[in-house]
Coordinates of N, CA, C and O in Angstrom, one line a residue:
X1 N 6.0 -60.1 -102.9 CA 6.2 -60.7 -104.2 C 7.2 -61.9 -104.1 O 8.1 -61.9 -103.3
X2 N 7.0 -62.8 -105.0 CA 7.9 -64.0 -105.1 C 8.3 -64.1 -106.6 O 7.5 -63.7 -107.4
X3 N 9.5 -64.7 -106.8 CA 9.9 -64.8 -108.2 C 9.4 -66.2 -108.7 O 9.3 -67.2 -108.0
X4 N 9.2 -66.2 -110.0 CA 8.8 -67.4 -110.7 C 9.6 -67.6 -112.0 O 9.9 -66.6 -112.7
X5 N 10.1 -68.8 -112.3 CA 10.9 -69.0 -113.5 C 10.1 -69.8 -114.5 O 9.5 -70.8 -114.2
X6 N 10.2 -69.3 -115.7 CA 9.7 -70.1 -116.9 C 10.8 -70.2 -117.9 O 11.7 -69.3 -118.0
X7 N 10.8 -71.4 -118.6 CA 11.8 -71.6 -119.6 C 11.0 -71.6 -120.9 O 10.1 -72.3 -121.1
X8 N 11.4 -70.7 -121.8 CA 10.7 -70.5 -123.1 C 11.6 -71.2 -124.2 O 12.8 -70.8 -124.3
X9 N 11.1 -72.1 -124.9 CA 11.8 -72.8 -126.0 C 11.2 -72.2 -127.3 O 10.0 -72.4 -127.6
X10 N 12.0 -71.6 -128.0 CA 11.6 -70.9 -129.3 C 12.3 -71.7 -130.4 O 13.5 -71.9 -130.4
X11 N 11.5 -72.1 -131.4 CA 12.0 -72.8 -132.6 C 11.5 -72.1 -133.8 O 10.3 -71.8 -134.0
X12 N 12.4 -71.8 -134.8 CA 12.0 -71.2 -136.0 C 11.0 -72.1 -136.8 O 10.3 -71.6 -137.7
X13 N 11.0 -73.4 -136.6 CA 10.2 -74.3 -137.3 C 8.7 -74.1 -136.9 O 7.8 -74.5 -137.7
X14 N 8.4 -73.4 -135.8 CA 7.0 -73.2 -135.4 C 6.5 -71.8 -135.9 O 5.4 -71.4 -135.5
X15 N 7.3 -71.1 -136.6 CA 6.9 -69.7 -137.1 C 5.9 -69.7 -138.1 O 5.6 -70.8 -138.8
X16 N 5.2 -68.6 -138.3 CA 4.3 -68.4 -139.4 C 5.1 -68.2 -140.7 O 5.6 -67.1 -140.9
X17 N 5.2 -69.2 -141.5 CA 6.1 -69.2 -142.7 C 5.6 -68.2 -143.7 O 6.4 -67.6 -144.5
X18 N 4.3 -67.9 -143.8 CA 3.8 -67.0 -144.7 C 4.3 -65.6 -144.4 O 4.9 -64.9 -145.3
X19 N 4.2 -65.1 -143.1 CA 4.7 -63.8 -142.7 C 6.2 -63.8 -142.5 O 6.8 -62.7 -142.5
X20 N 6.8 -64.9 -142.1 CA 8.2 -64.9 -141.8 C 8.8 -66.1 -142.5 O 9.1 -67.1 -142.0
X21 N 9.1 -65.9 -143.9 CA 9.6 -67.0 -144.6 C 11.1 -67.3 -144.3 O 11.6 -68.4 -144.5
X22 N 11.8 -66.3 -143.7 CA 13.2 -66.5 -143.4 C 13.3 -67.0 -142.0 O 12.9 -66.4 -141.0
X23 N 14.0 -68.1 -141.8 CA 14.2 -68.7 -140.4 C 15.1 -67.8 -139.5 O 15.2 -68.1 -138.4
X24 N 15.7 -66.8 -140.1 CA 16.5 -65.9 -139.3 C 15.8 -64.7 -138.7 O 16.3 -64.0 -137.9
X25 N 14.5 -64.6 -139.0 CA 13.6 -63.5 -138.4 C 12.2 -64.1 -138.3 O 11.6 -64.4 -139.3
X26 N 11.7 -64.1 -137.1 CA 10.3 -64.5 -136.9 C 9.8 -64.1 -135.5 O 10.5 -63.6 -134.7
X27 N 8.5 -64.2 -135.4 CA 7.8 -63.9 -134.1 C 7.4 -65.2 -133.5 O 6.8 -66.1 -134.2
X28 N 7.7 -65.4 -132.2 CA 7.2 -66.5 -131.5 C 6.1 -66.0 -130.5 O 6.5 -65.2 -129.6
X29 N 4.9 -66.4 -130.7 CA 3.8 -66.0 -129.7 C 3.8 -67.0 -128.6 O 3.7 -68.2 -128.7
X30 N 3.9 -66.4 -127.4 CA 3.9 -67.2 -126.2 C 2.5 -67.8 -126.0 O 1.5 -67.2 -126.3
X31 N 2.4 -69.0 -125.4 CA 1.1 -69.6 -125.2 C 0.3 -68.9 -124.1 O -1.0 -69.1 -124.1
X32 N 0.9 -68.1 -123.3 CA 0.2 -67.3 -122.3 C 1.1 -66.1 -122.0 O 2.3 -66.1 -122.3
X33 N 0.5 -65.0 -121.6 CA 1.2 -63.8 -121.3 C 1.9 -63.9 -120.0 O 1.4 -64.3 -119.0
X34 N 3.2 -63.4 -120.0 CA 4.0 -63.4 -118.8 C 3.9 -61.9 -118.3 O 4.0 -61.0 -119.1
X35 N 3.7 -61.8 -117.0 CA 3.6 -60.4 -116.4 C 4.7 -60.2 -115.5 O 5.2 -61.1 -114.8
X36 N 5.1 -58.9 -115.4 CA 6.1 -58.5 -114.4 C 7.5 -59.2 -114.7 O 8.0 -59.7 -113.7
X37 N 7.9 -59.1 -115.9 CA 9.2 -59.8 -116.3 C 10.3 -58.9 -115.7 O 10.4 -57.7 -115.9
X38 N 11.2 -59.5 -114.9 CA 12.3 -58.8 -114.3 C 13.7 -59.3 -114.8 O 14.7 -58.6 -114.6
X39 N 13.7 -60.4 -115.5 CA 15.0 -61.0 -116.0 C 14.8 -61.9 -117.1 O 13.8 -62.7 -117.2
X40 N 15.7 -61.8 -118.1 CA 15.7 -62.8 -119.2 C 17.1 -63.1 -119.6 O 18.0 -62.2 -119.6
X41 N 17.4 -64.4 -119.9 CA 18.7 -64.8 -120.3 C 18.6 -65.9 -121.3 O 17.7 -66.7 -121.3
X42 N 19.6 -66.0 -122.1 CA 19.7 -67.1 -123.1 C 20.4 -68.3 -122.3 O 21.4 -68.1 -121.7
X43 N 19.8 -69.5 -122.4 CA 20.3 -70.6 -121.8 C 20.9 -71.6 -122.8 O 21.9 -72.2 -122.5
X44 N 20.4 -71.7 -124.0 CA 20.9 -72.6 -125.0 C 20.5 -72.1 -126.3 O 19.5 -71.4 -126.5
X45 N 21.2 -72.6 -127.3 CA 20.9 -72.2 -128.7 C 21.5 -73.2 -129.7 O 22.6 -73.8 -129.4
X46 N 20.8 -73.5 -130.8 CA 21.2 -74.4 -131.8 C 20.9 -73.7 -133.1 O 19.8 -73.2 -133.3
X47 N 21.9 -73.6 -134.0 CA 21.6 -73.0 -135.3 C 22.1 -74.0 -136.4 O 22.9 -74.9 -136.2
X48 N 21.6 -73.9 -137.6 CA 22.0 -74.8 -138.7 C 23.4 -74.4 -139.2 O 23.8 -73.3 -139.2
X49 N 24.1 -75.5 -139.6 CA 25.4 -75.3 -140.2 C 25.3 -75.2 -141.7 O 25.5 -76.2 -142.4
X50 N 24.8 -74.0 -142.1 CA 24.5 -73.8 -143.5 C 25.2 -72.5 -144.0 O 25.5 -71.6 -143.2
X51 N 25.4 -72.4 -145.3 CA 26.0 -71.2 -145.9 C 27.2 -70.7 -145.2 O 27.4 -69.5 -145.0
X52 N 28.1 -71.5 -144.9 CA 29.4 -71.2 -144.2 C 29.3 -70.4 -143.0 O 30.1 -69.5 -142.7
X53 N 28.3 -70.6 -142.2 CA 28.0 -69.9 -140.9 C 29.2 -70.1 -140.0 O 29.5 -69.1 -139.2
X54 N 29.9 -71.2 -140.0 CA 31.0 -71.4 -139.1 C 32.2 -70.5 -139.5 O 33.1 -70.4 -138.7
X55 N 32.2 -69.8 -140.6 CA 33.2 -68.9 -141.0 C 33.0 -67.5 -140.4 O 33.8 -66.6 -140.6
X56 N 31.8 -67.3 -139.8 CA 31.4 -66.0 -139.2 C 32.2 -65.8 -137.9 O 32.3 -66.8 -137.2
X57 N 32.7 -64.6 -137.6 CA 33.4 -64.4 -136.3 C 32.4 -64.6 -135.2 O 32.8 -65.1 -134.1
X58 N 31.2 -64.2 -135.4 CA 30.1 -64.4 -134.4 C 28.8 -64.0 -135.1 O 28.8 -63.4 -136.2
X59 N 27.7 -64.4 -134.5 CA 26.4 -63.9 -134.9 C 25.8 -63.1 -133.8 O 26.2 -63.2 -132.6
X60 N 24.8 -62.3 -134.1 CA 24.1 -61.5 -133.1 C 22.6 -62.0 -133.0 O 22.0 -62.2 -134.0
X61 N 22.2 -62.2 -131.8 CA 20.8 -62.5 -131.5 C 20.1 -61.2 -131.1 O 20.6 -60.6 -130.1
X62 N 19.1 -60.9 -131.8 CA 18.3 -59.7 -131.4 C 16.9 -60.1 -130.9 O 16.3 -61.1 -131.5
X63 N 16.4 -59.5 -129.9 CA 15.0 -59.7 -129.4 C 14.4 -58.3 -129.4 O 14.8 -57.5 -128.5
X64 N 13.5 -58.0 -130.3 CA 12.9 -56.7 -130.4 C 12.3 -56.2 -129.1 O 12.2 -55.0 -128.8
X65 N 11.7 -57.1 -128.3 CA 11.0 -56.7 -127.1 C 11.8 -56.3 -126.0 O 11.4 -55.8 -125.0
X66 N 13.2 -56.5 -126.1 CA 14.1 -56.1 -125.0 C 15.2 -55.3 -125.5 O 15.7 -55.4 -126.7
X67 N 15.7 -54.4 -124.6 CA 16.9 -53.6 -125.0 C 18.1 -54.5 -125.0 O 18.1 -55.6 -124.4
X68 N 19.2 -54.0 -125.6 CA 20.4 -54.7 -125.6 C 21.0 -54.7 -124.2 O 20.8 -53.9 -123.4
X69 N 21.8 -55.8 -124.0 CA 22.5 -56.0 -122.7 C 24.0 -55.5 -122.9 O 24.7 -55.2 -121.9
X70 N 24.4 -55.3 -124.1 CA 25.8 -55.0 -124.4 C 26.0 -53.5 -124.8 O 25.1 -52.9 -125.3
X71 N 27.2 -53.1 -124.4 CA 27.6 -51.7 -124.7 C 28.8 -51.8 -125.5 O 29.8 -52.5 -125.2
X72 N 28.8 -51.1 -126.7 CA 30.0 -51.2 -127.6 C 30.0 -49.9 -128.4 O 29.0 -49.2 -128.5
X73 N 31.2 -49.7 -129.0 CA 31.3 -48.6 -130.0 C 30.8 -49.0 -131.3 O 30.7 -48.2 -132.2
X74 N 30.4 -50.3 -131.5 CA 29.9 -50.8 -132.7 C 28.3 -50.8 -132.5 O 27.8 -51.5 -131.7
X75 N 27.6 -50.0 -133.4 CA 26.2 -49.9 -133.2 C 25.5 -51.3 -133.5 O 24.4 -51.5 -132.9
X76 N 26.0 -52.1 -134.3 CA 25.4 -53.4 -134.6 C 25.4 -54.2 -133.3 O 24.4 -54.9 -133.0
X77 N 26.5 -54.2 -132.6 CA 26.6 -55.0 -131.3 C 25.7 -54.3 -130.3 O 25.0 -55.0 -129.5
X78 N 25.7 -53.0 -130.3 CA 24.9 -52.2 -129.3 C 23.4 -52.6 -129.4 O 22.7 -52.6 -128.4
X79 N 22.9 -52.9 -130.6 CA 21.5 -53.2 -130.9 C 21.2 -54.7 -130.6 O 20.1 -55.1 -130.7
X80 N 22.2 -55.5 -130.4 CA 22.0 -56.9 -130.2 C 21.7 -57.3 -128.8 O 22.1 -56.6 -127.9
X81 N 21.0 -58.4 -128.6 CA 20.8 -58.9 -127.3 C 21.9 -59.7 -126.8 O 22.3 -59.7 -125.6
X82 N 22.5 -60.6 -127.7 CA 23.6 -61.4 -127.3 C 24.5 -61.8 -128.5 O 24.0 -61.9 -129.6
X83 N 25.8 -61.9 -128.2 CA 26.7 -62.3 -129.2 C 26.7 -63.9 -129.2 O 26.7 -64.5 -128.1
X84 N 26.6 -64.5 -130.3 CA 26.6 -65.9 -130.4 C 27.9 -66.4 -131.1 O 28.1 -66.2 -132.2
X85 N 28.8 -67.0 -130.2 CA 29.9 -67.7 -130.8 C 29.6 -69.1 -131.0 O 28.8 -69.7 -130.2
X86 N 30.1 -69.7 -132.0 CA 29.7 -71.0 -132.4 C 30.7 -72.1 -132.0 O 31.9 -71.9 -132.2
X87 N 30.2 -73.2 -131.4 CA 31.0 -74.3 -131.2 C 31.3 -75.0 -132.5 O 30.6 -74.8 -133.5
X88 N 32.3 -75.9 -132.6 CA 32.5 -76.6 -133.8 C 31.3 -77.5 -134.1 O 30.7 -78.0 -133.2
X89 N 30.9 -77.7 -135.4 CA 29.8 -78.5 -135.7 C 30.0 -79.9 -135.2 O 31.1 -80.5 -135.3
X90 N 28.9 -80.5 -134.7 CA 29.0 -81.9 -134.2 C 29.2 -82.8 -135.5 O 30.0 -83.7 -135.4
X91 N 28.5 -82.5 -136.5 CA 28.6 -83.2 -137.8 C 28.5 -82.1 -138.9 O 27.4 -81.5 -139.0
X92 N 29.5 -81.7 -139.6 CA 29.4 -80.6 -140.6 C 28.2 -80.8 -141.5 O 27.8 -81.8 -142.0
X93 N 27.5 -79.6 -141.7 CA 26.3 -79.6 -142.6 C 25.0 -79.8 -141.9 O 24.0 -79.8 -142.5
X94 N 25.1 -80.0 -140.6 CA 23.8 -80.3 -139.9 C 23.6 -79.1 -138.9 O 23.0 -78.1 -139.3
X95 N 23.9 -79.3 -137.6 CA 23.6 -78.2 -136.6 C 24.8 -77.9 -135.8 O 25.7 -78.7 -135.6
X96 N 24.8 -76.7 -135.2 CA 25.9 -76.2 -134.4 C 25.3 -75.7 -133.1 O 24.3 -75.0 -133.1
X97 N 25.8 -76.1 -131.9 CA 25.4 -75.6 -130.7 C 26.1 -74.2 -130.5 O 27.3 -74.0 -130.9
X98 N 25.4 -73.3 -129.9 CA 26.0 -72.0 -129.6 C 26.8 -72.2 -128.4 O 26.4 -72.9 -127.4
X99 N 28.0 -71.7 -128.4 CA 29.0 -71.8 -127.2 C 28.4 -71.1 -126.0 O 28.4 -69.8 -126.0
X100 N 28.0 -71.8 -125.0 CA 27.3 -71.2 -123.9 C 28.3 -70.3 -123.1 O 27.9 -69.3 -122.4
X101 N 29.6 -70.5 -123.1 CA 30.5 -69.7 -122.4 C 30.4 -68.2 -122.8 O 30.7 -67.4 -122.0
X102 N 30.0 -68.0 -124.0 CA 29.9 -66.6 -124.5 C 28.8 -65.9 -123.9 O 28.9 -64.7 -123.5
X103 N 27.7 -66.5 -123.7 CA 26.5 -65.8 -123.3 C 26.0 -66.2 -121.9 O 24.9 -65.8 -121.5
X104 N 26.8 -67.0 -121.2 CA 26.3 -67.5 -119.9 C 26.1 -66.3 -118.9 O 25.5 -66.4 -117.9
X105 N 26.8 -65.2 -119.2 CA 26.6 -64.0 -118.3 C 25.8 -62.9 -119.0 O 25.8 -61.8 -118.6
X106 N 25.2 -63.2 -120.2 CA 24.3 -62.2 -120.9 C 22.9 -62.4 -120.3 O 22.1 -63.2 -120.7
X107 N 22.7 -61.5 -119.3 CA 21.4 -61.5 -118.6 C 20.9 -60.1 -118.6 O 21.7 -59.2 -118.3
X108 N 19.7 -59.9 -118.9 CA 19.0 -58.6 -118.8 C 18.2 -58.6 -117.6 O 17.2 -59.3 -117.4
X109 N 18.7 -57.8 -116.6 CA 17.9 -57.5 -115.4 C 17.2 -56.2 -115.6 O 17.9 -55.2 -115.8
X110 N 15.9 -56.2 -115.5 CA 15.1 -55.0 -115.7 C 14.9 -54.3 -114.4 O 14.4 -54.8 -113.4
X111 N 15.3 -53.0 -114.4 CA 15.1 -52.2 -113.2 C 13.6 -52.0 -112.9 O 13.1 -52.0 -111.8
X112 N 12.9 -51.7 -114.0 CA 11.4 -51.6 -113.9 C 10.9 -52.9 -114.6 O 11.2 -53.1 -115.8
X113 N 10.1 -53.7 -113.9 CA 9.6 -54.9 -114.6 C 8.8 -54.6 -115.9 O 8.1 -53.6 -115.9
X114 N 9.0 -55.4 -116.9 CA 8.2 -55.3 -118.1 C 6.8 -55.8 -117.8 O 6.6 -57.0 -117.3
X115 N 5.8 -55.0 -117.9 CA 4.5 -55.3 -117.5 C 3.9 -56.6 -118.1 O 3.3 -57.4 -117.4
X116 N 4.1 -56.8 -119.4 CA 3.6 -58.0 -120.0 C 4.5 -58.4 -121.2 O 5.1 -57.5 -121.8
X117 N 4.5 -59.7 -121.4 CA 5.3 -60.2 -122.5 C 4.5 -61.3 -123.2 O 4.1 -62.3 -122.5
X118 N 4.1 -61.1 -124.4 CA 3.2 -62.1 -125.1 C 3.9 -62.7 -126.3 O 3.4 -63.6 -126.9
X119 N 5.0 -62.1 -126.7 CA 5.7 -62.6 -127.9 C 7.2 -62.3 -127.8 O 7.6 -61.4 -127.1
X120 N 8.0 -63.0 -128.6 CA 9.4 -62.7 -128.8 C 9.7 -62.5 -130.3 O 9.3 -63.5 -131.1
X121 N 10.2 -61.4 -130.7 CA 10.6 -61.2 -132.1 C 12.1 -61.5 -132.2 O 12.9 -60.7 -131.7
X122 N 12.4 -62.6 -132.8 CA 13.8 -63.1 -132.9 C 14.4 -62.7 -134.2 O 13.8 -62.9 -135.3
X123 N 15.7 -62.3 -134.2 CA 16.4 -62.2 -135.5 C 17.9 -62.6 -135.2 O 18.4 -62.3 -134.2
X124 N 18.4 -63.3 -136.2 CA 19.8 -63.7 -136.1 C 20.6 -63.0 -137.2 O 20.2 -63.1 -138.4
X125 N 21.6 -62.2 -136.8 CA 22.2 -61.3 -137.8 C 23.7 -61.6 -137.8 O 24.3 -62.1 -136.8
X126 N 24.4 -61.2 -138.9 CA 25.8 -61.4 -139.1 C 26.5 -60.3 -138.4 O 25.9 -59.3 -137.8
X127 N 27.8 -60.2 -138.4 CA 28.6 -59.2 -137.7 C 28.4 -57.8 -138.3 O 28.6 -56.8 -137.6
X128 N 27.8 -57.7 -139.5 CA 27.5 -56.4 -140.0 C 26.0 -55.9 -139.8 O 25.7 -54.9 -140.1
X129 N 25.3 -56.8 -139.1 CA 23.9 -56.4 -138.8 C 22.9 -56.9 -139.8 O 21.7 -56.7 -139.6
X130 N 23.3 -57.6 -140.8 CA 22.3 -58.2 -141.8 C 21.8 -59.5 -141.3 O 22.5 -60.3 -140.7
X131 N 20.5 -59.8 -141.7 CA 20.0 -61.1 -141.4 C 20.9 -62.2 -142.0 O 21.2 -62.1 -143.2
X132 N 21.2 -63.2 -141.2 CA 22.0 -64.2 -141.8 C 21.2 -65.1 -142.7 O 20.1 -65.5 -142.3
X133 N 21.7 -65.5 -143.8 CA 20.9 -66.3 -144.8 C 21.3 -67.7 -144.6 O 22.4 -68.1 -145.1
X134 N 20.5 -68.5 -143.9 CA 20.8 -69.9 -143.7 C 20.4 -70.7 -145.0 O 20.8 -71.9 -145.2
X135 N 19.5 -70.1 -145.8 CA 19.1 -70.8 -147.0 C 17.6 -70.6 -147.3 O 16.9 -70.0 -146.5
X136 N 17.2 -71.0 -148.5 CA 15.8 -70.8 -148.9 C 14.8 -71.8 -148.2 O 15.0 -73.0 -148.3
X137 N 14.0 -71.2 -147.4 CA 13.0 -72.0 -146.6 C 11.6 -71.7 -147.0 O 10.6 -71.9 -146.3
X138 N 11.4 -71.2 -148.3 CA 10.1 -70.8 -148.7 C 9.1 -72.0 -148.8 O 7.9 -71.8 -148.7
X139 N 9.6 -73.2 -149.0 CA 8.7 -74.3 -149.0 C 8.7 -75.1 -147.7 O 8.1 -76.1 -147.6
X140 N 9.3 -74.5 -146.7 CA 9.6 -75.1 -145.4 C 8.4 -75.4 -144.5 O 7.3 -75.4 -145.0
X141 N 8.7 -75.7 -143.3 CA 10.0 -75.6 -142.7 C 10.9 -76.8 -143.1 O 10.5 -77.9 -142.9
X142 N 12.0 -76.4 -143.6 CA 13.1 -77.4 -144.0 C 13.9 -77.6 -142.7 O 14.5 -76.7 -142.2
X143 N 13.9 -78.8 -142.2 CA 14.6 -79.1 -140.9 C 16.0 -78.6 -140.8 O 16.4 -78.1 -139.8
X144 N 16.7 -78.7 -141.9 CA 18.2 -78.4 -141.9 C 18.4 -76.9 -141.8 O 19.6 -76.5 -141.7
X145 N 17.4 -76.0 -141.9 CA 17.5 -74.6 -141.8 C 17.0 -73.9 -140.6 O 17.0 -72.7 -140.4
X146 N 16.5 -74.7 -139.6 CA 15.9 -74.2 -138.4 C 16.9 -73.9 -137.3 O 17.9 -74.6 -137.2
X147 N 16.4 -73.0 -136.4 CA 17.2 -72.7 -135.2 C 16.3 -72.8 -134.0 O 15.1 -72.9 -134.1
X148 N 16.9 -72.9 -132.8 CA 16.2 -73.1 -131.6 C 16.9 -72.4 -130.5 O 18.2 -72.4 -130.4
X149 N 16.2 -71.7 -129.6 CA 16.8 -71.0 -128.4 C 16.0 -71.3 -127.2 O 14.7 -71.5 -127.3
X150 N 16.6 -71.4 -126.1 CA 16.0 -71.6 -124.8 C 16.3 -70.3 -124.0 O 17.4 -70.0 -123.8
X151 N 15.2 -69.7 -123.4 CA 15.4 -68.5 -122.6 C 14.8 -68.8 -121.2 O 13.8 -69.5 -121.0
X152 N 15.5 -68.3 -120.2 CA 15.1 -68.4 -118.8 C 14.5 -67.0 -118.5 O 15.2 -66.0 -118.6
X153 N 13.2 -67.0 -118.1 CA 12.5 -65.7 -117.8 C 12.0 -65.8 -116.4 O 11.4 -66.7 -116.0
X154 N 12.4 -64.7 -115.7 CA 12.0 -64.6 -114.3 C 10.9 -63.5 -114.2 O 11.1 -62.4 -114.7
X155 N 9.8 -63.8 -113.5 CA 8.7 -62.9 -113.3 C 8.5 -62.7 -111.8 O 8.8 -63.6 -111.0
X156 N 7.9 -61.6 -111.4 CA 7.5 -61.4 -110.1 C 6.0 -61.7 -110.0 O 5.2 -61.3 -110.9
X157 N 5.6 -62.4 -108.9 CA 4.2 -62.7 -108.7 C 3.8 -62.3 -107.3 O 4.5 -62.5 -106.4
X158 N 2.6 -61.8 -107.2 CA 2.1 -61.4 -105.9 C 1.8 -62.7 -105.1 O 1.3 -63.6 -105.7
X159 N 2.1 -62.6 -103.9 CA 1.8 -63.7 -103.0 C 0.3 -63.7 -102.7 O -0.2 -62.6 -102.3
X160 N -0.3 -64.8 -102.9 CA -1.8 -64.9 -102.7 C -2.0 -65.6 -101.4 O -2.2 -66.8 -101.3
X161 N -2.1 -64.8 -100.3 CA -2.3 -65.4 -99.0 C -3.9 -65.5 -98.8 O -4.6 -64.6 -99.2
X162 N -4.3 -66.5 -98.1 CA -5.7 -66.7 -97.8 C -6.0 -65.8 -96.7 O -5.4 -65.8 -95.6
X163 N -7.1 -65.0 -96.9 CA -7.6 -64.1 -95.8 C -8.3 -65.0 -94.8 O -9.1 -65.9 -95.1
X164 N -8.1 -64.7 -93.5 CA -8.8 -65.4 -92.5 C -10.2 -64.9 -92.4 O -10.5 -63.7 -92.7
X165 N -11.1 -65.8 -92.1 CA -12.5 -65.4 -92.0 C -12.7 -64.4 -91.0 O -12.2 -64.5 -89.9
X166 N -13.4 -63.4 -91.3 CA -13.8 -62.3 -90.4 C -15.3 -62.3 -90.2 O -16.0 -62.4 -91.1
X167 N -15.6 -62.2 -88.9 CA -17.1 -62.1 -88.6 C -17.5 -60.6 -88.8 O -16.8 -59.7 -88.4
X168 N -18.6 -60.5 -89.4 CA -19.1 -59.1 -89.6 C -20.3 -58.9 -88.7 O -21.2 -59.8 -88.6
X169 N -20.3 -57.9 -87.9 CA -21.4 -57.7 -86.9 C -22.2 -56.5 -87.3 O -21.8 -55.6 -87.9

């Protein structure tokens, strides 16, 4: 087996707005199925600077398809995939980069590879576990309310060696 790396860029602006009107919770369908996933990590994130989000102590990123990486006496944190601390807004009222120092070591290494991955169910929650309300996006996607994450996914792939020609007698 050899490892293969894919970078998945997930944007709430690409979600099915009918089924997922809230940009804080949505499903991202991958363009192809990933097999034998052994590792996933958050590489980057951008969230909207809306509804006083910068006053939150942190946000939680949940991915339903994966178990939590964190252990805590707080069940809300226990159920989260990553804590998101926010950098100061580049320009208030627009967008905030997620502080990478917080999650640069948030990596889920799977002891048993996940056989297949075809979607990511993303939710962004406040410190109490409630979906964070960035604003009304019912007529969206409204650019100022969208979020984006980049994930690094490592999969195992079988080595496909060419068989040498054999003579059959």
